[in-house]
XYZ file of C-alpha atoms in Angstrom:
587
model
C -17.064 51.912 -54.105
C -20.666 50.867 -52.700
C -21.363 52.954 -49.326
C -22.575 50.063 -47.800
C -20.746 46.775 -47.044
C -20.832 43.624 -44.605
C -18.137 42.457 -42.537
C -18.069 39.053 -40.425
C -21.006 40.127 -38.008
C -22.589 43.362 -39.632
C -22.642 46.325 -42.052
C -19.973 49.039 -42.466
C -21.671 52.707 -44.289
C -18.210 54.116 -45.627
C -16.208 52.050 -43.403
C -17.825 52.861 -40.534
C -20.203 50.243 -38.560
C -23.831 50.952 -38.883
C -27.285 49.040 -38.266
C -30.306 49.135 -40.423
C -33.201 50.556 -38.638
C -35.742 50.842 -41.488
C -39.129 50.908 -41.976
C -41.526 50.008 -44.796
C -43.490 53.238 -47.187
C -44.527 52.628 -50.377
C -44.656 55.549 -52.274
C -47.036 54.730 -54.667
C -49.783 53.963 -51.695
C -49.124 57.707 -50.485
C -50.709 60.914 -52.244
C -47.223 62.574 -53.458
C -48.126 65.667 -51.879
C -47.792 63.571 -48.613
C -44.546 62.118 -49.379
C -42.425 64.619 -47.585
C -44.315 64.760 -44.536
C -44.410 60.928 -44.130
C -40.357 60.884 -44.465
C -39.929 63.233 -41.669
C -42.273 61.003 -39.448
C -39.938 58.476 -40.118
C -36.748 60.085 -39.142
C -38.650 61.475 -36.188
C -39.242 57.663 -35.213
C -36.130 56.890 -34.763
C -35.479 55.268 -38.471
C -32.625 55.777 -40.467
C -33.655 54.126 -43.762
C -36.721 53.599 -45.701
C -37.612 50.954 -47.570
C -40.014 50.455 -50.720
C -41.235 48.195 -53.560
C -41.277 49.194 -57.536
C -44.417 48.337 -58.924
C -43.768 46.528 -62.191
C -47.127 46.748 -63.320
C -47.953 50.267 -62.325
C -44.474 51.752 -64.126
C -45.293 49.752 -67.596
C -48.170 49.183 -67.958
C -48.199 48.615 -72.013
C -46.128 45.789 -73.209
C -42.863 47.118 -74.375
C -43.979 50.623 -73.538
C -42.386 53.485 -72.207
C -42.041 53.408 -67.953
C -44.317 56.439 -65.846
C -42.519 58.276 -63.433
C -44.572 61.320 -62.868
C -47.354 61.883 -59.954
C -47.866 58.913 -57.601
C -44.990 57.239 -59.833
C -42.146 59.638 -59.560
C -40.159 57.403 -57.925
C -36.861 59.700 -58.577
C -38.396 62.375 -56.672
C -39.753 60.156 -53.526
C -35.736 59.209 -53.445
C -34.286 63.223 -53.820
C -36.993 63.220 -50.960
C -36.226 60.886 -48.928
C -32.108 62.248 -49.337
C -33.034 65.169 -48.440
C -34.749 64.329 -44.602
C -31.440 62.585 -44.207
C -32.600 58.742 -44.882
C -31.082 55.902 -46.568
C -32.984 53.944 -48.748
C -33.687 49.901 -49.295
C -35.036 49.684 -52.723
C -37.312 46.246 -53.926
C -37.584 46.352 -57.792
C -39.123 43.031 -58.085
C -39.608 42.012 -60.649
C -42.455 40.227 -58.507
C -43.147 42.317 -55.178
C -46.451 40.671 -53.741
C -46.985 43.402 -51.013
C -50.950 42.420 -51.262
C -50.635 44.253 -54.686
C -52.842 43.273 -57.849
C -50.723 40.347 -59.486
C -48.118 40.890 -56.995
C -46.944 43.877 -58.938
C -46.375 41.691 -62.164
C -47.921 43.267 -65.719
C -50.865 41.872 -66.472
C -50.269 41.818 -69.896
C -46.960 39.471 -69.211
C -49.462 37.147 -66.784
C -51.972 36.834 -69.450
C -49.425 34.764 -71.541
C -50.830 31.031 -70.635
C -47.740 29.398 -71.324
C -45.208 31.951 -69.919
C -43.136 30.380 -66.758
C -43.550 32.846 -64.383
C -40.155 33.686 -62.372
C -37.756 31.786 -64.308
C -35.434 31.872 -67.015
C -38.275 31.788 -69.510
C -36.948 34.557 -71.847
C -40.261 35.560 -72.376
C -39.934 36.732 -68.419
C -36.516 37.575 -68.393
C -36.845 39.571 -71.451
C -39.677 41.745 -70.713
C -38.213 42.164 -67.498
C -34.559 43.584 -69.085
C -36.412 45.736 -71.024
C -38.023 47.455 -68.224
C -35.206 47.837 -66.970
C -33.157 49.272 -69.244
C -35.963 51.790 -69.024
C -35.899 52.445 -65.372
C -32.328 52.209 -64.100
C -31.826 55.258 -66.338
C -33.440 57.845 -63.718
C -32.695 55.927 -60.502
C -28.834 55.372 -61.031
C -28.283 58.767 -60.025
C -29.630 58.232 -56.787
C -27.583 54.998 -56.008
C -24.965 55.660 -53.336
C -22.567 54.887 -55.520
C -23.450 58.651 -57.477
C -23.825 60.027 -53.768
C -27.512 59.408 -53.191
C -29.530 57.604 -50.709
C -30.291 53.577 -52.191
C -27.752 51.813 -50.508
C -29.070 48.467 -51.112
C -31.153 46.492 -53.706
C -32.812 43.627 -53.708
C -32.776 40.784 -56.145
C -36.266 39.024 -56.589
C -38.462 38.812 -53.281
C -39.216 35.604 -50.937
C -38.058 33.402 -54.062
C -37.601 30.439 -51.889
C -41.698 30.081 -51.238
C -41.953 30.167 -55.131
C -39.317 28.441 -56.905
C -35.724 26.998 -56.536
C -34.155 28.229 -60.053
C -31.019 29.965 -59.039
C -29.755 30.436 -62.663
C -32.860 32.657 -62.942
C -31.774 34.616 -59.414
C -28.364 35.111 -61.239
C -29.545 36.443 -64.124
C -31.513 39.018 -62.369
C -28.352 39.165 -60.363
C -26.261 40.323 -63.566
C -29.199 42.549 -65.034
C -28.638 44.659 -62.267
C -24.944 44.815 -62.630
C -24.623 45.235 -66.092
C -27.000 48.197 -66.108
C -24.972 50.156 -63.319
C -26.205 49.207 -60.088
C -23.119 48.842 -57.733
C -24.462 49.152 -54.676
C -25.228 45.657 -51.643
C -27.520 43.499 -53.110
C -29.556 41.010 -50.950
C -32.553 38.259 -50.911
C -34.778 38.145 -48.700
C -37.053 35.217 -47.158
C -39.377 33.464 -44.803
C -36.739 31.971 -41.995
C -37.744 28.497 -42.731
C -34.413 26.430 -43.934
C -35.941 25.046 -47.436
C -37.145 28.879 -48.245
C -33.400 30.463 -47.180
C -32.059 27.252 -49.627
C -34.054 27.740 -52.369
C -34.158 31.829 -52.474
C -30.722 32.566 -51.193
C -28.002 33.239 -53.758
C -24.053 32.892 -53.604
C -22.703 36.450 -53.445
C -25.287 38.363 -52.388
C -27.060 38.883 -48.110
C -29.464 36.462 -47.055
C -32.192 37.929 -45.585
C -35.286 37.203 -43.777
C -38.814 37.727 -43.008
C -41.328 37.324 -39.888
C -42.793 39.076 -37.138
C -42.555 36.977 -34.012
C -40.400 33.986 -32.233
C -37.374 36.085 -32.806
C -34.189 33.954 -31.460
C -35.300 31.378 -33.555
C -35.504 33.017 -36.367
C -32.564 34.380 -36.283
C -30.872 31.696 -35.437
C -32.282 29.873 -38.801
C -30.815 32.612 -40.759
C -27.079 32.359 -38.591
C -27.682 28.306 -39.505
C -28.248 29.567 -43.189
C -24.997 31.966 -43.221
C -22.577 31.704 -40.148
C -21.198 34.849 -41.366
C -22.054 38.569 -42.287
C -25.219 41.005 -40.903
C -28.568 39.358 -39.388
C -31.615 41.156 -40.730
C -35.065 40.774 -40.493
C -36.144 42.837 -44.047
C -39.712 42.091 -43.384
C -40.561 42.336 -39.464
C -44.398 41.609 -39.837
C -45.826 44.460 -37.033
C -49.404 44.090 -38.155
C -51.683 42.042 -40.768
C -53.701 43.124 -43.718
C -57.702 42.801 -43.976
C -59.817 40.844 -46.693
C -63.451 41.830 -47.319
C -65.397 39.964 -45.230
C -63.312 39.235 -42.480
C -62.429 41.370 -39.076
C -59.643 43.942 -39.428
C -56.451 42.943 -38.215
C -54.607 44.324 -34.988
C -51.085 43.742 -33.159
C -50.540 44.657 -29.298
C -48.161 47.758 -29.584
C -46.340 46.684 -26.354
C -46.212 42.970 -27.660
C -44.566 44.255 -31.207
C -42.390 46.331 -29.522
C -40.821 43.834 -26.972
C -40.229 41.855 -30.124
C -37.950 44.806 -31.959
C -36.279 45.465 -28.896
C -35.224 41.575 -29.061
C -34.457 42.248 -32.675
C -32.268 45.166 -31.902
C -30.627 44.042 -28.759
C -29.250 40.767 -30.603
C -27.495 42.888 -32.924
C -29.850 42.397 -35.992
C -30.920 45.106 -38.759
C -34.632 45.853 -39.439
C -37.470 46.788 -41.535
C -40.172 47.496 -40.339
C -43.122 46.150 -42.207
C -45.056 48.656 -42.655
C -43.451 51.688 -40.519
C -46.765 53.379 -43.294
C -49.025 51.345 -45.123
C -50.920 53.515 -46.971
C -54.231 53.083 -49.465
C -54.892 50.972 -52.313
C -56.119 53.620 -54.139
C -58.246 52.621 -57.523
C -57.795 49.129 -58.911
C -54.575 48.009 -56.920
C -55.136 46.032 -54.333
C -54.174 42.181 -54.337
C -56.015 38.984 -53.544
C -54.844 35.720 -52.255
C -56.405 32.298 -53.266
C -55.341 29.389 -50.900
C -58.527 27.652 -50.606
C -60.930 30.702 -51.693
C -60.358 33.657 -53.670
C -60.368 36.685 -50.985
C -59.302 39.928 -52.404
C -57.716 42.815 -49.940
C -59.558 45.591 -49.177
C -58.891 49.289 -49.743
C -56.596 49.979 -46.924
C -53.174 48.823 -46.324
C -53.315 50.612 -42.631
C -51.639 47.345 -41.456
C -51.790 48.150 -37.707
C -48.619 50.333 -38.328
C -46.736 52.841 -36.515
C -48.093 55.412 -38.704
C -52.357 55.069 -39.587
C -53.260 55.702 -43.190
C -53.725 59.075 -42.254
C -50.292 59.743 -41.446
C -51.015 60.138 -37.519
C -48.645 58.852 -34.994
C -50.495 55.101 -33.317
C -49.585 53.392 -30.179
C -46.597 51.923 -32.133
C -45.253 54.944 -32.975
C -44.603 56.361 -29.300
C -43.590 52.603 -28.638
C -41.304 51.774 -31.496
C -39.265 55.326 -31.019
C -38.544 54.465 -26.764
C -37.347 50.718 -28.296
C -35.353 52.378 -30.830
C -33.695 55.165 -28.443
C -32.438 52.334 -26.272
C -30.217 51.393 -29.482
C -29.359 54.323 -31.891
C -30.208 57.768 -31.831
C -33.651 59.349 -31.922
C -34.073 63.119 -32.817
C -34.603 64.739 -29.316
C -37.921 66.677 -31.012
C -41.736 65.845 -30.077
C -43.988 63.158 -31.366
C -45.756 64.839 -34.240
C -49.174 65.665 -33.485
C -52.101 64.512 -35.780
C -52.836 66.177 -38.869
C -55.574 68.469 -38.934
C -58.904 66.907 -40.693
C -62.350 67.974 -41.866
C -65.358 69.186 -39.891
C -67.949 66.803 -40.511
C -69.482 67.042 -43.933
C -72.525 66.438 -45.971
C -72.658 65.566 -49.496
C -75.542 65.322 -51.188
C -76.249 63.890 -54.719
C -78.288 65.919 -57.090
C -77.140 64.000 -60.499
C -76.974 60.438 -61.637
C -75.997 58.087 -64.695
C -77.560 54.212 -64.668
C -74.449 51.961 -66.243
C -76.655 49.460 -67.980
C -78.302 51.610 -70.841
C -74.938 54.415 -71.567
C -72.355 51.279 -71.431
C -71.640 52.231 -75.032
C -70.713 56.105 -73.674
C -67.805 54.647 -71.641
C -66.298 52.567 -74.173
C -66.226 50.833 -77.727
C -67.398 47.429 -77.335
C -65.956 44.134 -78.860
C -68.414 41.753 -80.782
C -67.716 37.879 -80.417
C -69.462 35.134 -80.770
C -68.515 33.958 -76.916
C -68.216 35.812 -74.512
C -64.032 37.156 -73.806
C -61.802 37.508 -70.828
C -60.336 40.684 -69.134
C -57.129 39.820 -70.673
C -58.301 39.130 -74.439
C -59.549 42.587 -74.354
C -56.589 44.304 -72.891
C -58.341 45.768 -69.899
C -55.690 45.444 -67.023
C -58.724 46.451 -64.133
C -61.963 47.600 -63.540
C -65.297 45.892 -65.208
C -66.481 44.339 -68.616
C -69.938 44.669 -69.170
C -71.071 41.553 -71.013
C -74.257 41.797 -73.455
C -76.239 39.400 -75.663
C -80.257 37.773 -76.234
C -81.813 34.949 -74.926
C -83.758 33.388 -77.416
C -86.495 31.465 -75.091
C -88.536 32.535 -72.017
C -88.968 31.400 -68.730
C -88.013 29.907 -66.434
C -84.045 28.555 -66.191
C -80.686 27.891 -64.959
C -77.927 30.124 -66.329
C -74.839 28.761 -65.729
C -70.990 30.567 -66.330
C -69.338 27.139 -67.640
C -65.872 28.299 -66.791
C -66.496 29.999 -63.541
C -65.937 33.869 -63.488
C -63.138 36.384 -62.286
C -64.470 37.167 -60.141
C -67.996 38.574 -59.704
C -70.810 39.152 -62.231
C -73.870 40.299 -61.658
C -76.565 39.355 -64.367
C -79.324 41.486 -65.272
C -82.604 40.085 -67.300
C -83.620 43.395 -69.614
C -81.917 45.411 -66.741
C -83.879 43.947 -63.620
C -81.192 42.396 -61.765
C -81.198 38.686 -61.832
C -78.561 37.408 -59.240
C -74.791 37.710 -58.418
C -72.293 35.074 -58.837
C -68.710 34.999 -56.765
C -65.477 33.385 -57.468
C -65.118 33.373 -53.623
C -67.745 30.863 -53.520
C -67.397 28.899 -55.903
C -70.501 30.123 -57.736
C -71.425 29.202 -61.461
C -75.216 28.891 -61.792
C -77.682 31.260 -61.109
C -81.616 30.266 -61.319
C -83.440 32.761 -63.541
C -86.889 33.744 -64.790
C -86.373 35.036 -68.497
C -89.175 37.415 -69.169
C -89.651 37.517 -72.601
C -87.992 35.858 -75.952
C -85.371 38.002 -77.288
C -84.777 39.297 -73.491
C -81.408 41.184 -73.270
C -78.790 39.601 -70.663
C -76.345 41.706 -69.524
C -73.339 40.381 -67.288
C -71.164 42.901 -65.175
C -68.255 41.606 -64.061
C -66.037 42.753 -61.737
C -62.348 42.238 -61.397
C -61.619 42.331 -57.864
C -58.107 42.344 -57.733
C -54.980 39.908 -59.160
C -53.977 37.042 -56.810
C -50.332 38.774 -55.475
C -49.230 35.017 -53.950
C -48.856 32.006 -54.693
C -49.112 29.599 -58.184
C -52.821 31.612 -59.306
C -50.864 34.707 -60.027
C -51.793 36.027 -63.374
C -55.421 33.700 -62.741
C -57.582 35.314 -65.922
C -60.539 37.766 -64.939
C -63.866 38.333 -66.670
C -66.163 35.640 -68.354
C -63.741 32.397 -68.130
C -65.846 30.269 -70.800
C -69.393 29.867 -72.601
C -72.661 30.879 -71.089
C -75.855 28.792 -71.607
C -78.969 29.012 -70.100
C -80.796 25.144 -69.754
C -77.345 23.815 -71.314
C -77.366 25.407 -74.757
C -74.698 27.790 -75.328
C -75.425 31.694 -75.954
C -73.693 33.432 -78.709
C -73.046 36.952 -80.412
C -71.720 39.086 -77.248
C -70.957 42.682 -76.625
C -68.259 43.174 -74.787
C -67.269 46.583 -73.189
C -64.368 47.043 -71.033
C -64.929 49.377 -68.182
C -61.362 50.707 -67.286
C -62.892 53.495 -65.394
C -59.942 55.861 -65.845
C -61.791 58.601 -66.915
C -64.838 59.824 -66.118
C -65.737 62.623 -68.213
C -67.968 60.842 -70.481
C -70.586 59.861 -68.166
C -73.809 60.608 -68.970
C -75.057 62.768 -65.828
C -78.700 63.920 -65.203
C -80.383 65.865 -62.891
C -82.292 63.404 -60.477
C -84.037 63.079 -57.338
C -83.626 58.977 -57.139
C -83.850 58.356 -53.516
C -83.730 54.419 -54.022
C -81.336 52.473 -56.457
C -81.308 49.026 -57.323
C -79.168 48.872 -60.663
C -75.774 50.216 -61.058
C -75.547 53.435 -61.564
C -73.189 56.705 -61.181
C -74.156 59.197 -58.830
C -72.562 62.889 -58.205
C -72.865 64.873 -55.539
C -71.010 68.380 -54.495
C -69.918 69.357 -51.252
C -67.567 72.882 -50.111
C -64.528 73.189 -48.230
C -63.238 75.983 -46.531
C -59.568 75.037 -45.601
C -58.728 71.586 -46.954
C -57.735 68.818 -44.462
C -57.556 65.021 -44.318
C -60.755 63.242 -44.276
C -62.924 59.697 -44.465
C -65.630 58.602 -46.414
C -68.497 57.067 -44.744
C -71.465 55.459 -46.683
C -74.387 54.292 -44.973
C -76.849 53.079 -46.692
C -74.805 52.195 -49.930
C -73.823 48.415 -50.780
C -70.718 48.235 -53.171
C -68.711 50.027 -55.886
C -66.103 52.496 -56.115
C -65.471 56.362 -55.193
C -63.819 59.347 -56.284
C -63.379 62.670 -55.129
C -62.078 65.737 -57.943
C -61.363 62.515 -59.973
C -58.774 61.321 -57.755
C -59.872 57.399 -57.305
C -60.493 57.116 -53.704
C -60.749 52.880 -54.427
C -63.646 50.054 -53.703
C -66.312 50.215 -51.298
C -68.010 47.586 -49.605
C -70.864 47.101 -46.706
C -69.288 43.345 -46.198
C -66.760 45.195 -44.610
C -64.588 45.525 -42.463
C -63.425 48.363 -43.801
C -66.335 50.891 -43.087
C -64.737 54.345 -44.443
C -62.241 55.344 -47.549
C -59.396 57.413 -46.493
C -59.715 60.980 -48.417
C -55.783 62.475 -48.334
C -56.039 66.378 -47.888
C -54.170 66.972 -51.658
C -57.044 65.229 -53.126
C -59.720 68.315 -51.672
C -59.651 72.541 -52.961
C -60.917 75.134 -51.447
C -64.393 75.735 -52.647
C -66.838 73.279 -54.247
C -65.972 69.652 -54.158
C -66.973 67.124 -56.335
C -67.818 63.198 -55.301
C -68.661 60.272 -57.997
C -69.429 56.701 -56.633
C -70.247 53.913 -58.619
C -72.645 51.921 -57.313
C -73.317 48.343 -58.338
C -75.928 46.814 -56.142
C -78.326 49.330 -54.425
C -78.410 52.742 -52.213
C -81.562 53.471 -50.063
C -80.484 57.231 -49.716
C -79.076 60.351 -51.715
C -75.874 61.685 -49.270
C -72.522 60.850 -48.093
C -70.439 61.866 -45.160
C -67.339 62.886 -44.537
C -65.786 62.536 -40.718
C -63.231 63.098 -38.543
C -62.464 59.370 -38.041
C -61.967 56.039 -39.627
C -63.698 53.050 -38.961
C -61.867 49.886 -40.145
C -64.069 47.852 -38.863
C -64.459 44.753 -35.982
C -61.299 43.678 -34.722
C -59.824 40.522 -35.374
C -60.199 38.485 -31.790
């Protein structure tokens, strides 16, 4: 019998009433050395459940392939974790998850399909989807309260209701789980508008919702939805994420807390979201396109009780007093910060340009136009796009389909121009030096659109190139995954300027290792990594100002940092502080 149930007004855990107090931590935005430490935060808050997504993408990503639970992934091992501090656990397979994750946590390789009906009972979907799972629900049935372990709940799709309306497709997901052993509550969950609870509820399973303010009216639009059973709010927004090039977003902590207390005192469950945000470490951030493309920076910090760091914010000491007035809070101390770095230099004494070694990094595909992302497998990261232009002077290149979603074009490696999705950019004025000049085009995927119809949007060179309106042909095309960096070509150099992308290492020692954040002045744009742990994307556009560095990722001893950088550097070091710098608030 499933541990938890529902009775006419809320949830019984083995017969006995019990609310919900839960809070958002995705385990696969957390170093796994971290995990344990983050889990006992949680409990210490006051919470008595977490709650996470499954990351489609991230588990398979090879069509039909076999599903990676190990490292940041070992999602059997976050749950035997989070059992063991004593927590329940909410558990979001998807398949789509959004969470400002690239392609809203859908495979890339199941998005590049242009016909495919995404989130409906397109067996192409549905299939792929049953496979993974018959894959997954393997290792995680064990910890299913039904075997004795912590997952008392799972969730069927996620905020279906802003998508779609196909409830035949919610059903079948519905008996997927079933069939392959999952006993336990199963719920939707969705924005607390009436058409949303309509369209994404289904018969048999808890309607849920999600927001983060205007509380008795929300909750009275879910009691309107079903006049019977548990309220909860599985997504109470607390804080906002950040897009490059806009402020970073901040909630009041006494202003989010009066709002939980409301929550609580009506009677309602919770989730917190995020109690942790956490990084987007690598490739993995999302993007949403409403009117403009705008892709999500490196942080998921969220304003949340817990920083990215792991250290106890203003909503922390706030959330635990709200939640003592309603269930009980371990009578221990607020955990102090975690210890972090003394401020440190790095400075780089090697360096690789990208341009000329291209060929190092990867095999590259010949066509006679140029390719997209997709066509050549490459689920993130850059292609580098190469052919000849057979006149000189000067002209106006112009990307005919548009590109996903920046490329920066290089005229026999002097850079030429950039040219953004986000604004709408496809032609780029250009003085062609000689006949025969070589063009390259780097472009860079900046992350999968996680909302909304444009999920699964192609990335790379989207159609034919011409420069003065005739078409270019016979392209190299190297995909850049980045995975691996052991094949770049490193040399000894004492380049104090940069203007063409290029890889540049630098060393740095560490006594005791601690938690610590990456500043770089004087550097424009690329990506990071530290011991070959991807740190994720860097930007001067901001807001984000500094990458989170998780103490796992640093040994005792020498220290090794790569960056990638695609635009230009006007210096040779890096620094590593004490403190993060997210950038301008929001106003």
């Amino acid at each position: 019998m499933p541990a938890l149930t529902t009775s006419s007004d809320g949830f019984l855990l083995d017969g006995e009433p019990f609310r919900i107090v839960s809070g958002a931590m995705h385990y696969f935005r957390v170093h796994p050395a971290q995990w344990t430490d983050r889990l006992r935060k949680a409990r210490l808050m006051g919470l008595n459940t977490i709650e996470t997504y499954v990351p489609w993408n991230l588990h398979q990503p090879d069509p039909g392939g076999p599903v990676a639970l190990e490292g940041l992934l070992d999602l059997p091992r976050y749950l035997r974790l989070a059992h063991a501090e004593g927590l329940r656990v909410l558990l979001r397979p998807g398949p789509y998850i959004c969470a400002e994750w690239d392609g809203g946590g859908l495979p890339s390789w199941l998005t590049a399909d242009p016909d495919i009906r995404l989130r409906t009972c397109d067996p192409r979907f549905t299939d792929a989807f049953d496979h993974y799972l018959d894959l997954l629900l393997p290792a995680l049935l064990p910890h299913m309260a039904a075997s004795g372990g912590p997952v008392i709940a799972v969730q069927v799709e996620n905020e279906y209701g802003a998508y779609g309306n196909d409830t035949a497709y919610l059903k079948h997901l519905e008996l997927a789980l079933r069939s392959r052993g999952v006993e336990e509550l199963l719920f939707t969950c969705d924005q607390t508008d009436p058409a949303h609870l309509a369209a994404g509820a289904l018969p048999g399973t808890l309607a849920t919702g999600t927001f983060g303010s205007r509380v008795a009216a929300s909750l009275a639009r879910l009691r309107e939805h079903r006049p019977k059973g548990p309220l909860m709010c599985a997504e109470f927004w607390i804080g906002w994420f950040d897009h490059w090039g806009e402020p970073h977003h901040v909630r009041d902590a006494d202003d989010a807390a009066a709002d939980l207390d409301a929550l609580l005192t009506a009677g309602a469950s919770v989730n917190i979201y995020m109690f942790h945000g956490g990084t987007n470490f690598a490739f993995t951030n999302g993007a949403n396109h409403d009117h403009a493309y705008s892709p999500v920076v490196t942080s998921y910090d969220y304003d949340a009780p817990l920083t990215e760091s792991g250290d106890p914010g203003p909503k922390y000491r706030a959330f635990r007093e709200v939640i003592a007035r309603h269930a009980p809070v371990p009578d221990k101390p607020v955990p102090a910060p975690s210890p972090k770095l003394p401020r440190t230099e790095v400075e780089f004494g090697r360096r690789a340009p990208l341009l000329p070694y291209a060929h190092a990094l990867s095999e590259s595909v010949r066509t006679e136009l140029p390719v997209t992302m997709d066509e050549l497998g490459l689920r993130a990261g850059y292609v580098l796009y190469r052919t000849y232009v057979p006149e000189a002077g000067d002209g106006l290149l112009r990307l005919r389909g548009g590109v996903g979603d920046r490329a920066q074009v290089f005229l026999d490696g002097a850079p030429a121009g950039v040219l953004e999705r986000e604004r709408h950019e496809e032609a780029l004025p250009v003085r062609v030096p000689r006949v025969g000049a070589t063009l390259d085009v780097l472009v860079e995927n900046m992350g999968g659109v996680n909302y909304g119809p444009r999920i699964g949007a192609p990335k790379g060179l989207l159609g034919p190139v011409d420069l003065n309106g005739a078409v270019l042909y016979g392209w190299d095309c190297h995909p850049l995954p980045l995975d691996d960096l052991a094949a770049v070509p490193f040399t000894p150099s004492t380049v104090t300027t940069d203007s063409v992308p290029a890889f540049h290492h630098g060393t740095f020692d560490v006594i005791v290792p601690a938690d610590t954040f990456l500043a770089l002045p004087g550097w424009t744009k690329g990506q990071a990594w530290i011991n070959g742990f991807p740190l994720g994307r860097y930007w001067n556009r901001g807001p984000q100002r500094t990458l989170y560095v998780p103490s796992p990722v640093l040994r005792p001893g020498s220290n090794d940092l790569v960056l990638l950088e695609l635009q230009a550097t006007t210096g040779t070091r890096a620094l590593l502080t004490d403190t993060p710098d997210l950038g301008p608030v929001a106003p």
